[in-house]
Amino acid sequence: MLRTLKVYKRDGPKSESGPWRSPTHIGTCVRLTIGTNEPIKALSLLLTHRDGATAMCRPGVYNINNNHNDYAMMMYGNEEDGTPLTCIDGTNSQTVSTTALFPQFNVKETGPGTNRYTIGSDRFRYNVGADSKNLAGNPHPFTTLDQFEWSIESAGPELFKVHIPNMDAYWFLPDGPSQTHINIEKNQGRPAEVWRMVWVEDN
């Protein structure tokens, strides 16, 4: 029987065991999966730096907002497969994101340590996908019933960049009114390429 031990080493307090407290802590989290009288079965090291160096995203349910203008990423239950995702302007959207207006999103790791994730609505049947072979003709993330994989890079505490794995193809929200489509564009270091993903709970 396997057991999972999660040990934290923070900048302040010494190592401690117990449940995860924050997906954006400053320090090191080591997760060990072990069995009684058995060698270590798996080891994953998640490291988050103050300067936002590369770190892995913790799977879970998230509120997702563009960090440039705080617009909330949207997905509606009556949308059809292939509908481009939009962002909507909302005051304090994270505090009301459990309503139908501001949905939350399941971020699930597709393989341990791979930095590959599926992103989907926590209440509707759709995931977030893209046409990686035809970005020129369809340069938006969209609703899909398929299991599309994304890579998620840390850009600071609770801040991330989302892109198609092994491609320079990042989520970007251009300036515009509410209901502006999210684009997929090359990484140019723009503030609107950064997304604030606030962890809510495990999925």
Coordinates of C-alpha atoms in Angstrom, one line a residue:
M1 CA 0.0 0.0 0.0
L2 CA 1.5 3.3 -1.1
R3 CA 1.4 6.4 1.1
T4 CA 2.1 10.0 0.0
L5 CA 4.2 12.2 2.2
K6 CA 4.3 15.9 1.4
V7 CA 7.1 17.8 3.1
Y8 CA 7.7 21.6 2.9
K9 CA 10.9 23.5 3.3
R10 CA 10.0 27.2 3.5
D11 CA 12.2 30.3 3.6
G12 CA 10.9 30.9 7.2
P13 CA 9.5 27.9 9.1
K14 CA 11.4 24.7 9.1
S15 CA 10.2 21.6 7.3
E16 CA 6.7 20.5 8.1
S17 CA 4.5 17.6 7.0
G18 CA 0.8 17.8 6.2
P19 CA -1.6 18.8 3.4
W20 CA -0.6 21.3 0.8
R21 CA -1.3 24.8 2.0
S22 CA -0.7 26.9 -1.0
P23 CA 0.1 26.4 -4.7
T24 CA 2.3 29.5 -4.7
H25 CA 4.4 29.2 -1.6
I26 CA 7.9 30.4 -1.6
G27 CA 10.2 27.5 -1.0
T28 CA 10.5 23.9 -1.9
C29 CA 7.9 21.1 -1.9
V30 CA 9.0 17.5 -2.2
R31 CA 6.4 14.8 -2.6
L32 CA 7.4 11.3 -1.9
T33 CA 5.3 8.2 -2.6
I34 CA 6.5 5.3 -0.5
G35 CA 5.3 1.9 0.7
T36 CA 5.8 0.1 3.9
N37 CA 9.3 -1.5 3.9
E38 CA 9.6 -0.6 0.3
P39 CA 11.9 1.7 -1.6
I40 CA 10.7 5.1 -2.8
K41 CA 8.3 4.7 -5.7
A42 CA 8.2 8.2 -7.0
L43 CA 9.7 11.6 -6.4
S44 CA 8.7 14.9 -7.7
L45 CA 10.3 18.2 -6.9
L46 CA 8.3 21.4 -7.3
L47 CA 10.3 24.6 -7.0
T48 CA 9.0 28.2 -7.0
H49 CA 11.4 31.1 -6.9
R50 CA 10.7 34.7 -5.9
D51 CA 11.7 35.8 -9.5
G52 CA 9.1 33.5 -11.0
A53 CA 11.5 30.9 -12.4
T54 CA 10.1 27.8 -14.0
A55 CA 7.8 25.8 -11.7
M56 CA 5.1 23.3 -12.2
C57 CA 1.5 24.2 -11.7
R58 CA -0.4 22.4 -8.9
P59 CA -3.4 20.5 -10.3
G60 CA -6.7 21.7 -8.9
V61 CA -9.7 24.0 -9.5
Y62 CA -8.7 27.5 -10.4
N63 CA -10.1 31.0 -11.0
I64 CA -8.4 32.2 -14.2
N65 CA -8.1 36.0 -14.9
N66 CA -5.8 37.9 -17.3
N67 CA -3.3 39.7 -15.2
H68 CA -3.2 42.7 -17.4
N69 CA -6.8 43.8 -17.1
D70 CA -8.3 41.3 -14.6
Y71 CA -10.8 40.0 -17.2
A72 CA -12.1 36.6 -16.2
M73 CA -11.8 33.7 -18.6
M74 CA -15.3 32.5 -19.6
M75 CA -16.9 29.3 -20.7
Y76 CA -20.7 28.9 -21.1
G77 CA -22.8 25.7 -21.0
N78 CA -24.7 26.5 -24.2
E79 CA -21.6 26.9 -26.3
E80 CA -20.9 24.6 -29.2
D81 CA -17.8 22.6 -29.7
G82 CA -15.1 24.8 -31.2
T83 CA -16.3 28.1 -29.7
P84 CA -13.4 30.5 -29.1
L85 CA -12.9 31.4 -25.5
T86 CA -13.4 35.0 -24.3
C87 CA -12.7 37.0 -21.3
I88 CA -15.3 39.2 -19.5
D89 CA -14.8 42.3 -17.4
G90 CA -16.1 41.7 -13.9
T91 CA -15.7 43.5 -10.6
N92 CA -14.3 41.2 -8.0
S93 CA -14.9 38.3 -10.3
Q94 CA -12.9 35.9 -8.2
T95 CA -15.2 36.4 -5.2
V96 CA -18.2 35.4 -7.3
S97 CA -16.7 32.9 -9.6
T98 CA -18.8 30.0 -8.3
T99 CA -21.8 31.6 -10.1
A100 CA -22.7 30.8 -13.7
L101 CA -21.2 34.1 -14.8
F102 CA -17.7 33.3 -13.6
P103 CA -16.9 29.6 -13.9
Q104 CA -13.9 27.9 -12.4
F105 CA -11.6 25.6 -14.3
N106 CA -10.2 22.1 -13.6
V107 CA -6.4 21.9 -14.3
K108 CA -5.4 18.3 -14.4
E109 CA -1.9 16.9 -14.9
T110 CA -1.8 14.3 -17.7
G111 CA 1.4 12.7 -16.4
P112 CA 3.6 13.2 -13.3
G113 CA 6.4 15.7 -13.9
T114 CA 5.5 16.2 -17.6
N115 CA 4.2 19.8 -17.3
R116 CA 1.3 18.7 -19.5
Y117 CA -2.2 19.6 -18.4
T118 CA -5.8 19.6 -19.5
I119 CA -7.9 22.6 -18.7
G120 CA -11.6 22.3 -18.6
S121 CA -14.8 23.8 -17.0
D122 CA -15.6 22.6 -13.5
R123 CA -19.3 22.5 -14.4
F124 CA -19.7 22.1 -18.1
R125 CA -18.5 19.2 -20.4
Y126 CA -16.0 21.2 -22.4
N127 CA -12.2 21.4 -22.2
V128 CA -9.9 24.1 -23.6
G129 CA -8.4 23.1 -26.9
A130 CA -6.6 24.6 -29.9
D131 CA -5.9 23.7 -33.5
S132 CA -2.1 23.4 -33.2
K133 CA -1.8 22.5 -36.9
N134 CA -3.7 25.6 -38.2
L135 CA -3.0 28.5 -35.8
A136 CA -2.9 30.9 -38.7
G137 CA -6.5 30.0 -39.6
N138 CA -7.8 29.5 -36.1
P139 CA -5.6 31.4 -33.6
H140 CA -7.8 31.0 -30.5
P141 CA -8.2 28.5 -27.7
F142 CA -11.7 27.0 -28.0
T143 CA -14.2 24.7 -26.4
T144 CA -13.6 21.0 -27.2
L145 CA -14.7 17.6 -26.0
D146 CA -11.2 16.3 -26.6
Q147 CA -8.4 16.0 -24.1
F148 CA -6.1 18.7 -25.3
E149 CA -2.8 19.2 -23.5
W150 CA -1.3 22.6 -22.5
S151 CA 2.0 23.5 -20.8
I152 CA 1.9 26.0 -17.9
E153 CA 4.9 28.1 -16.9
S154 CA 5.3 30.1 -13.7
A155 CA 5.5 33.9 -14.1
G156 CA 5.5 34.8 -10.4
P157 CA 3.3 34.1 -7.4
E158 CA -0.1 32.9 -8.7
L159 CA 0.9 34.1 -12.2
F160 CA 1.4 31.8 -15.2
K161 CA 1.8 31.6 -19.0
V162 CA -0.1 29.0 -20.9
H163 CA 1.1 27.6 -24.2
I164 CA 0.9 24.6 -26.6
P165 CA 3.7 22.1 -25.6
N166 CA 6.9 22.5 -27.6
M167 CA 5.5 25.5 -29.5
D168 CA 5.9 29.3 -29.2
A169 CA 2.1 29.6 -29.0
Y170 CA 0.9 31.4 -25.9
W171 CA -2.4 32.6 -24.6
F172 CA -2.7 36.4 -25.1
L173 CA -5.6 38.7 -24.4
P174 CA -5.6 41.8 -26.7
D175 CA -7.0 45.1 -25.4
G176 CA -10.7 45.3 -26.1
P177 CA -14.2 45.3 -24.6
S178 CA -15.8 42.6 -22.5
Q179 CA -16.1 39.3 -24.5
T180 CA -12.8 39.8 -26.2
H181 CA -11.4 36.6 -27.7
I182 CA -8.2 35.0 -26.3
N183 CA -5.6 34.7 -29.0
I184 CA -2.7 32.3 -29.4
E185 CA 0.4 34.2 -30.3
K186 CA 4.2 34.1 -30.1
N187 CA 5.7 35.0 -26.7
Q188 CA 6.7 38.6 -26.7
G189 CA 6.9 39.3 -23.0
R190 CA 3.7 41.3 -22.9
P191 CA 1.7 41.7 -19.6
A192 CA -1.4 40.4 -21.3
E193 CA 0.4 37.0 -21.9
V194 CA 0.3 36.5 -18.1
W195 CA -2.6 34.9 -16.4
R196 CA -3.5 34.9 -12.7
M197 CA -4.5 31.5 -11.7
V198 CA -5.8 31.4 -8.1
W199 CA -6.1 27.9 -6.6
V200 CA -9.5 27.1 -5.1
E201 CA -9.4 23.4 -4.2
D202 CA -8.2 20.0 -5.3
N203 CA -10.0 18.4 -8.2

